[in-house]
Short mmCIF file of C-alpha atoms and ligand atoms in Angstrom, two decimals:
data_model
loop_
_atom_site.label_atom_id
_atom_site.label_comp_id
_atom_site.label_asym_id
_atom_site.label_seq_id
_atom_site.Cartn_x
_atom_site.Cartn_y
_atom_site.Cartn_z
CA UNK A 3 87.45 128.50 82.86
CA UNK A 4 86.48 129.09 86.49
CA UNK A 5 87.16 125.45 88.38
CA UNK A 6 84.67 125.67 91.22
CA UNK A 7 85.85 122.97 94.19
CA UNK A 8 83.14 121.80 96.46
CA UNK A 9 84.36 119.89 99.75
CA UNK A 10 82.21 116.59 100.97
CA UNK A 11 82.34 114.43 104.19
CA UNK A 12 84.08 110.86 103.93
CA UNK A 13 80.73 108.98 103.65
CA UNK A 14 79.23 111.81 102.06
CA UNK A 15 76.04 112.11 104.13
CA UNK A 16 74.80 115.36 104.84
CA UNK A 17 72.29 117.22 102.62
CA UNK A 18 74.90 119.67 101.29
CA UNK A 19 77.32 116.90 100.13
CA UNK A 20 73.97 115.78 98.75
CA UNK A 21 73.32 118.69 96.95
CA UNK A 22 76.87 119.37 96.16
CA UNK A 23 77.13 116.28 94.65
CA UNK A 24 73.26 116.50 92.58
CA UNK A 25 75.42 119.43 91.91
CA UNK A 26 78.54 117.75 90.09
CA UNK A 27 76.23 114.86 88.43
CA UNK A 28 74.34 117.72 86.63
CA UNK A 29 77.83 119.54 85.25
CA UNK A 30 78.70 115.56 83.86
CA UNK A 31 75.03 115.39 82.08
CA UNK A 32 75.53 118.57 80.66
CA UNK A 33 78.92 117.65 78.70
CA UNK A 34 81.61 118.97 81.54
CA UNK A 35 84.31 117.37 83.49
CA UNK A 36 84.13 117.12 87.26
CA UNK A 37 87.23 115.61 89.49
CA UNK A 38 85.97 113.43 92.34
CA UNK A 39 87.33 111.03 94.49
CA UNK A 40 87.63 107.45 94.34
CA UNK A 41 89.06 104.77 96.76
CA UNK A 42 91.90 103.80 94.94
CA UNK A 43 93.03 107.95 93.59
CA UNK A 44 90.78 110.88 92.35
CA UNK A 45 89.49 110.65 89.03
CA UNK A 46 88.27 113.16 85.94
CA UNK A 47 84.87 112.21 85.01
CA UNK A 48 83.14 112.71 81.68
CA UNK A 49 80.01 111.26 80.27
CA UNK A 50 81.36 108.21 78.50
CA UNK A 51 79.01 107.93 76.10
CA UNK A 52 79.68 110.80 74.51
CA UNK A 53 83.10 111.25 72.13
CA UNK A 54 82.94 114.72 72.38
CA UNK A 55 83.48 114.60 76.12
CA UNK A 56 86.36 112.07 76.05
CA UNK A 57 88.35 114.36 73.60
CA UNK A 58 87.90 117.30 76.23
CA UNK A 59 89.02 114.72 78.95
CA UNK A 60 91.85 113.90 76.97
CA UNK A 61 92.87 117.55 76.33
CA UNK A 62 92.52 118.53 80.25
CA UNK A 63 94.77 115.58 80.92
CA UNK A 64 97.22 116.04 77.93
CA UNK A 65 96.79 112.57 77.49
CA UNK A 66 97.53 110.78 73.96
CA UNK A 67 94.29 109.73 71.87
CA UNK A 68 95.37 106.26 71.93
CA UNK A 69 95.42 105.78 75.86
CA UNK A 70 91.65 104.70 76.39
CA UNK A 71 89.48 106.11 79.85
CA UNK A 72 88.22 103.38 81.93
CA UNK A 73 84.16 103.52 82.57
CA UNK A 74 82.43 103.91 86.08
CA UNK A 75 79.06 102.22 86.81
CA UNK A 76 77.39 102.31 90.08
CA UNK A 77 75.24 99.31 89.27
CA UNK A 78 76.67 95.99 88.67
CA UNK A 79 73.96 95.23 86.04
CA UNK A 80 74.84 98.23 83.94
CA UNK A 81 77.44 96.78 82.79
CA UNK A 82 75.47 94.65 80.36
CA UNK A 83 74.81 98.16 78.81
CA UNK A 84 78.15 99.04 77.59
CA UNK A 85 79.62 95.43 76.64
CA UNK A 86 79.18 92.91 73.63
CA UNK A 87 79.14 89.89 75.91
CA UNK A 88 79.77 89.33 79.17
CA UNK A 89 81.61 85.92 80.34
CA UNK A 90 81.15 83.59 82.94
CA UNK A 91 84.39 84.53 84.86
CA UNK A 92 83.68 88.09 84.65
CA UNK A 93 80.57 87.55 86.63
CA UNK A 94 82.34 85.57 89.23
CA UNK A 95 85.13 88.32 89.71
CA UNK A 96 82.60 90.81 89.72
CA UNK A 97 80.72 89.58 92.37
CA UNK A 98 83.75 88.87 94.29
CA UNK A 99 85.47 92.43 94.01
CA UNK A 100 83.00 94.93 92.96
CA UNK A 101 81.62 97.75 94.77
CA UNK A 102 85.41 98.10 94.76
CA UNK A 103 88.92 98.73 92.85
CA UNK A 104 89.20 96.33 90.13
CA UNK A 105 89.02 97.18 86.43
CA UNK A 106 87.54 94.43 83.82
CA UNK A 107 88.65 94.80 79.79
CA UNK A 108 85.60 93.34 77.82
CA UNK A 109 84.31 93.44 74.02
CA UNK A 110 82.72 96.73 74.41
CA UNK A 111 78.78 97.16 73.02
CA UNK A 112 78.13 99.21 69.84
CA UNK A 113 77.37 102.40 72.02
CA UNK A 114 80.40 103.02 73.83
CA UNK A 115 82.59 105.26 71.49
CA UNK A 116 85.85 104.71 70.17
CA UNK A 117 86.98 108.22 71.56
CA UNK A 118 86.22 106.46 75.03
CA UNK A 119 88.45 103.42 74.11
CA UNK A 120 91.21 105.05 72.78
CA UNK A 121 90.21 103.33 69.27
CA UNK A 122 89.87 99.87 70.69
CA UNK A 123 87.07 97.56 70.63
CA UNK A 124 87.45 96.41 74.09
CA UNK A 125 86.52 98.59 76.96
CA UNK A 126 87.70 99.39 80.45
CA UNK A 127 84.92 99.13 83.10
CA UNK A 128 85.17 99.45 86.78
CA UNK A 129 82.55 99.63 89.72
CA UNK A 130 83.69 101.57 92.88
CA UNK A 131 82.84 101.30 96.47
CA UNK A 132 83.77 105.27 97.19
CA UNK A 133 80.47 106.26 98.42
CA UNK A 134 80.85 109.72 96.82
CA UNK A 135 82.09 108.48 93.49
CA UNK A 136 79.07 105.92 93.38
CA UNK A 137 76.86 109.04 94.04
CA UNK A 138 77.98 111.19 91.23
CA UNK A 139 78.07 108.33 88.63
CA UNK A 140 74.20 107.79 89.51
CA UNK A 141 73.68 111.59 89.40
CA UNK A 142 75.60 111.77 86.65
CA UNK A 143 73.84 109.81 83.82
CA UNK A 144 75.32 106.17 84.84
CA UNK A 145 78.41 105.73 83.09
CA UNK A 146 81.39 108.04 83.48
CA UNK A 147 85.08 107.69 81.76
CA UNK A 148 87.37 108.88 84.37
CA UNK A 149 91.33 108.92 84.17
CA UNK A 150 93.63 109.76 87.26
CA UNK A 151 92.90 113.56 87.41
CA UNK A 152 96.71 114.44 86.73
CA UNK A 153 98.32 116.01 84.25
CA UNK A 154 99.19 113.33 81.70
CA UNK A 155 102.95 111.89 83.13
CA UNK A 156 102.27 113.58 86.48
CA UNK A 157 101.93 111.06 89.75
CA UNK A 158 97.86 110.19 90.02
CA UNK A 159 96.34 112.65 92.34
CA UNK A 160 95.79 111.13 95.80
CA UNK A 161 94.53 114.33 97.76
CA UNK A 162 92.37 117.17 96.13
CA UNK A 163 95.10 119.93 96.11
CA UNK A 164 96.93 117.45 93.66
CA UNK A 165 93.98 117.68 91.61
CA UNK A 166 94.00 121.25 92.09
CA UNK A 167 97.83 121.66 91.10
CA UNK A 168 97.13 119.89 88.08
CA UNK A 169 93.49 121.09 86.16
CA UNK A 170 92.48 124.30 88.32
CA UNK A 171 90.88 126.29 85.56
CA UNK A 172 90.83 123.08 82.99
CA UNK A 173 87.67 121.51 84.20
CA UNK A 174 84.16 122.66 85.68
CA UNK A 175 84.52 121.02 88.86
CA UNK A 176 86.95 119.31 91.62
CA UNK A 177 84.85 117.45 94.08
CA UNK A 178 87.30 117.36 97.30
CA UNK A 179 86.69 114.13 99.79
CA UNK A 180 89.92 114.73 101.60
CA UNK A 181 92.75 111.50 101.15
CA UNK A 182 91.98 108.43 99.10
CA UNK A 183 92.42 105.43 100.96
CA UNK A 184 94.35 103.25 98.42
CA UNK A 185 96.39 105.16 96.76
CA UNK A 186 97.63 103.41 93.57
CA UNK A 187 95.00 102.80 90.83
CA UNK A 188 92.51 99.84 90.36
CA UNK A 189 93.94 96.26 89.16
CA UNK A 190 93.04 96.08 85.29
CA UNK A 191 92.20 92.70 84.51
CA UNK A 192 91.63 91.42 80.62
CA UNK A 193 88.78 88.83 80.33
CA UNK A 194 89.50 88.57 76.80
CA UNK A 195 91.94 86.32 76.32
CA UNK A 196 92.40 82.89 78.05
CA UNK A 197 93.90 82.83 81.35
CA UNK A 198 92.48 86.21 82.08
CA UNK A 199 95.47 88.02 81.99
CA UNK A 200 96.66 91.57 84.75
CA UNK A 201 97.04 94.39 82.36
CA UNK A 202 98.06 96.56 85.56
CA UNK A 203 98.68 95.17 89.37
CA UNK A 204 96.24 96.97 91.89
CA UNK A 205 94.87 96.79 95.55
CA UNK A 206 93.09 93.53 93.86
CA UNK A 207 96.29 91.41 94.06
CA UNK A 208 97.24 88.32 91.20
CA UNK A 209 96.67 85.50 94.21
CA UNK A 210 93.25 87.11 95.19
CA UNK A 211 91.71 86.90 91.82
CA UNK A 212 93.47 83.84 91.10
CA UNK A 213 91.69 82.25 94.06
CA UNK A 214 88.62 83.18 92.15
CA UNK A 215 89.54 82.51 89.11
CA UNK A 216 91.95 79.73 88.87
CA UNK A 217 95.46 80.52 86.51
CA UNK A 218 96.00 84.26 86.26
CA UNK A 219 98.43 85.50 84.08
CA UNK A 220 100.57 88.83 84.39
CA UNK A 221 102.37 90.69 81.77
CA UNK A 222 106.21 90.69 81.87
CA UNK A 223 106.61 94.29 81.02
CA UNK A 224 105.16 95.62 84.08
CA UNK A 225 107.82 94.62 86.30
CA UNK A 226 110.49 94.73 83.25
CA UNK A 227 110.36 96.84 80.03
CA UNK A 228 113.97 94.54 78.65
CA UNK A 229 111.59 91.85 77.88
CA UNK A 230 110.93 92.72 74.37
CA UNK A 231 107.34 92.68 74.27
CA UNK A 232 105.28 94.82 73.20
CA UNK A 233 102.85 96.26 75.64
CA UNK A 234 99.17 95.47 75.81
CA UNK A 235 97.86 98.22 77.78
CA UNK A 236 98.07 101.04 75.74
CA UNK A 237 98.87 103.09 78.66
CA UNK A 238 101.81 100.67 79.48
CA UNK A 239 104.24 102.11 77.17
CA UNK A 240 104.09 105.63 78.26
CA UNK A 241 106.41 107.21 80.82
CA UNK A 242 104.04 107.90 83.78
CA UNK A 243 103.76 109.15 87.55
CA UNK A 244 107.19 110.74 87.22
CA UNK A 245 108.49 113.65 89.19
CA UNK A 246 110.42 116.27 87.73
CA UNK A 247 113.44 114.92 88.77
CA UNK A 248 115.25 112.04 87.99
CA UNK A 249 114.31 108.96 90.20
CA UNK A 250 116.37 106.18 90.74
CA UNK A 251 115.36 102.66 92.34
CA UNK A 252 118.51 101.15 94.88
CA UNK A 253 117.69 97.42 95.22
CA UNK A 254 119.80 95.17 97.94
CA UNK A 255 120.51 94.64 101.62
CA UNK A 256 119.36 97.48 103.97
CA UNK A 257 122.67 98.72 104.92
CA UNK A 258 124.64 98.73 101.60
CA UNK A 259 121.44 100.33 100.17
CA UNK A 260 121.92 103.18 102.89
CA UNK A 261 126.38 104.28 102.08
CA UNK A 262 125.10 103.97 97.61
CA UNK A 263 122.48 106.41 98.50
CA UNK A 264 124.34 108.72 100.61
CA UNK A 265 127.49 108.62 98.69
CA UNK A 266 125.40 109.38 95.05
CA UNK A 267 123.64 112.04 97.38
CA UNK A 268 127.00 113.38 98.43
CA UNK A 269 128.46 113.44 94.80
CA UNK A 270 124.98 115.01 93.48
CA UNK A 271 124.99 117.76 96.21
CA UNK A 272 128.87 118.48 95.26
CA UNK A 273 127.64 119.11 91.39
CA UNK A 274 124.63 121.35 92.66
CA UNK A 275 121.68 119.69 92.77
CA UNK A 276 119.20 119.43 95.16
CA UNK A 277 119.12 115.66 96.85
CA UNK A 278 116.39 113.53 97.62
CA UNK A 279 115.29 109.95 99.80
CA UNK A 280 112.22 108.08 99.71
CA UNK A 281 112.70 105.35 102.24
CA UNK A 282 110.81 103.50 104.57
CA UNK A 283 110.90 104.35 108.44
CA UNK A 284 113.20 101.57 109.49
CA UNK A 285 116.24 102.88 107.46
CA UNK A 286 115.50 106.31 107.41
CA UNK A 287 117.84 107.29 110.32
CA UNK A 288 120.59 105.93 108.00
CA UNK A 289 120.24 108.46 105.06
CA UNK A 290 121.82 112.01 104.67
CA UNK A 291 120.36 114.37 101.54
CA UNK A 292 118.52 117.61 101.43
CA UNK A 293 114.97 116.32 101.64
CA UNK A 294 114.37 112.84 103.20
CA UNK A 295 110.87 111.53 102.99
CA UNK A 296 109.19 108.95 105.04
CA UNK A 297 107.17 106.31 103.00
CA UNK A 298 105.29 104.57 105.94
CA UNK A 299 107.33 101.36 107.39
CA UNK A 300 108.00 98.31 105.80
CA UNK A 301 105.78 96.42 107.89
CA UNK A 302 102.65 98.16 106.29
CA UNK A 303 102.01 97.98 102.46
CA UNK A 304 99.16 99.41 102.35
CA UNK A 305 100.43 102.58 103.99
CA UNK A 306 103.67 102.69 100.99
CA UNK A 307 101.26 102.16 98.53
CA UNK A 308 98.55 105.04 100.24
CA UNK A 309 101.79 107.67 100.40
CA UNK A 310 103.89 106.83 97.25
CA UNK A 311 102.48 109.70 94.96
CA UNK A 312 102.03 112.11 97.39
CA UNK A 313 105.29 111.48 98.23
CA UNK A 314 106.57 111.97 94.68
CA UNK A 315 104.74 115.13 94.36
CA UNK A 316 106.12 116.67 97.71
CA UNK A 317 109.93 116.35 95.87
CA UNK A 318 108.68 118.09 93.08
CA UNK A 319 107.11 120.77 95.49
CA UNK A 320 110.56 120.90 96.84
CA UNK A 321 112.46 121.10 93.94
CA UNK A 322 114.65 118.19 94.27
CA UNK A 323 116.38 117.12 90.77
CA UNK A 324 118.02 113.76 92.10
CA UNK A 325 115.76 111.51 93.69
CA UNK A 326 116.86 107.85 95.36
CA UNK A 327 114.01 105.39 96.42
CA UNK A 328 114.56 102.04 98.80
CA UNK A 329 112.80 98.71 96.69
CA UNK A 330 109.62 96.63 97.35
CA UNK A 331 109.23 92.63 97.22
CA UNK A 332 107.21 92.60 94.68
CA UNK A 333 104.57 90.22 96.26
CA UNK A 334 100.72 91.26 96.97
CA UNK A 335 100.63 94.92 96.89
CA UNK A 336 104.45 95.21 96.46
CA UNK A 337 103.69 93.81 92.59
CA UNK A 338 101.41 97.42 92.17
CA UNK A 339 104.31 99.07 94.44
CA UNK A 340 106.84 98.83 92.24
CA UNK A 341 104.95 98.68 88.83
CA UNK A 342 104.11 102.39 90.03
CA UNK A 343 107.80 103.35 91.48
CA UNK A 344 109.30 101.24 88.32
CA UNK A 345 107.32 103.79 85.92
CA UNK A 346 108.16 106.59 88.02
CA UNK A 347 112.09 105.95 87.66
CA UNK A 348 111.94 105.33 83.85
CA UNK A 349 112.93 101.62 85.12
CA UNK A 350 116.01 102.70 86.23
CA UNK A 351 117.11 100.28 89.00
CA UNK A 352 120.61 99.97 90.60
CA UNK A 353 121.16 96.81 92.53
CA UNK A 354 123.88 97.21 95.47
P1 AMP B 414 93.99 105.78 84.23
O1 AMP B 414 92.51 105.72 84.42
O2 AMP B 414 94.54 107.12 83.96
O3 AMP B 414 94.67 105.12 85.38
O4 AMP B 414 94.29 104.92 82.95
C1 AMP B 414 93.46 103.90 82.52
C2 AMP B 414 94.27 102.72 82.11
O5 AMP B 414 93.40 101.72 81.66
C3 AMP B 414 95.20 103.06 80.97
O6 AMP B 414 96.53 102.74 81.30
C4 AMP B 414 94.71 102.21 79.83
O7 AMP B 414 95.74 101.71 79.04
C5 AMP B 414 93.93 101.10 80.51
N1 AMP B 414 92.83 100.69 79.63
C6 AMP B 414 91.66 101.34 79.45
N2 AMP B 414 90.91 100.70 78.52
C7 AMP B 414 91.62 99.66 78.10
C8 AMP B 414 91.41 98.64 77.13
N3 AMP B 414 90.29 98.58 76.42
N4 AMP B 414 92.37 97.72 76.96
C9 AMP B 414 93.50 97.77 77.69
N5 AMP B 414 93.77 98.71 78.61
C10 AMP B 414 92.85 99.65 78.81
MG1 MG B 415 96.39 107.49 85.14
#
């Protein structure tokens, strides 16, 4: 299949974004897959409503059956559409967060198909504030599954040519807005089960919605998988956002952080492979390895969090087969930080 790639403005004003983007809406009412970007990472949309599109979504994607697609509205009341009931605290958090990156898991309604939900009978749905995302779900029919348009495993696609790398010729459509602004994907909250508990950390941090919400709980196994429990996401227990090469996590004091890296870089480069850093600005003068990439400083989460996959995806570009990343506290947006960098390394930390 011919993937045609239309580019758009940020705020997606002009009549050919416009038309571009009546364009894309009218692929997703027809039954085909268009990419498109999002605030928080691109996504691959598909009607939702309709199983035979999910299975293509989850084909393009190589994703497994059982890892459900989260639904985009672009009205808040449309939710009431696609859910069995909808609970006081949902509406609260809803009209705290949305237009923006914050997934709610809800009793789904007898028309969203089980192909959508991965077999469940809860649902994902989220509302975004990405002006050209909100257009395409309205031109689009209204409710749209999307996934991170990666290849399943593969860091979540942050520019369009990550898209590109990963479903040229796979899907009808790859709507380019330029960079995403957040950069790791929505918060997934479950408002079934009492506290309302973070099935993945996101932008929308545990204190934020807890100052909503009162108690918030947060799974164990997304900053640990040696706690023994099983996962509740269903996406939770697969290896994700990993490059090609092996990552490993150094946790401890600046300095000591800086001779482990460089000595495992030196020993790695002696057996023949191809070294590489992720580190944060302040240390990076410290490190020595074939590729050493700059993650933003430590000052500014938002900017690790905006350049981790990218990041990820320029090693692979590269080639490098033995990758060593600096830590995050693993407060606010550090807790989605490291959930992310955590499943990228397989979980395998080395403290110093
Ligand atoms: P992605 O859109 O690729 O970032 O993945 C969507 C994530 O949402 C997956 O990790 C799913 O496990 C999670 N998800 C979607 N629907 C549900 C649901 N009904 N219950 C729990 N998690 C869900
Ligand atoms: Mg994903």
């Amino acid at each position: 299949m011919e993937t045609e790639i239309i580019k758009i403005g940020q705020d997606c004003v002009s009549s050919e974004d416009e038309k571009g983007l009546m364009r894309a809406g009218e692929i997703l009412r027809m039954g085909g897959l268009v990419a498109f970007p999002t605030e928080t990472v691109y996504g691959l949309g598909g009607n939702a409503l309709n199983p035979e599109v999910s299975v293509k979504i989850y084909a393009a994607k190589g994703r497994p059956l059982d890892n459900p697609l989260i639904i985009h509205i672009n009205k808040f009341e449309d939710i009431y559409q696609i859910v069995k009931e909808m609970p006081e605290a949902a509406v609260k958090i809803g009209e705290a967060f949305w237009p923006g990156p914050l997934t709610m898991i809800l009793y789904k309604a007898e028309k969203v198909p089980y192909e959508t939900t991965g077999g469940l009978d809860t649902v994902a749905v989220r509302f975004p504030s990405h002006p050209a995302a909100r257009k395409l779900i309205e031109y689009g029919g209204g409710f749209v599954a999307a996934p991170s348009a990666n290849a399943s495993g593969k860091p979540s696609p942050t520019r369009a040519k990550h898209v590109v790398e990963d479903m040229d010729g796979r899907i009808e459509m790859i709507v380019d807005g330029g960079e995403v602004g957040i950069g790791v994907e929505s918060t997934i909250i479950d408002m079934t089960v009492e506290p309302p508990r973070i099935l993945r950390p996101g932008y929308i941090t545990q204190e934020m919605l807890e100052r909503v919400l009162g108690e918030v709980a947060i799974d164990v196994t997304m900053m640990r998988d040696d706690s023994g429990e099983a996962p509740r996401a269903p996406g939770m227990k697969y290896r994700h956002y990993a490059p090609s090469g092996s990552l490993v996590i150094v946790e401890g004091e600046p300095g000591q952080v800086a001779d482990y890296i460089n000595a495992q870089a030196d020993l790695d480069n002696k057996a023949g492979e191809k070294t590489g850093i992720l580190g944060t600005r302040e240390q990076l003068e410290q490190y020595h390895a074939d590729v050493i990439k700059c993650i933003g400083s430590r000052e500014d989460e938002a900017a690790v969090a905006r350049n981790l996959f990218a990041a990820l995806r320029e090693f692979d570009e590269e080639k490098v087969t033995k990758i060593y990343s600096e830590s995050f506290p693993t407060q606010g947006l550090g807790q989605a930080i490291m959930n992310r960098l955590l499943k990228a390394a397989g979980h395998c930390v080395v403290k110093v």
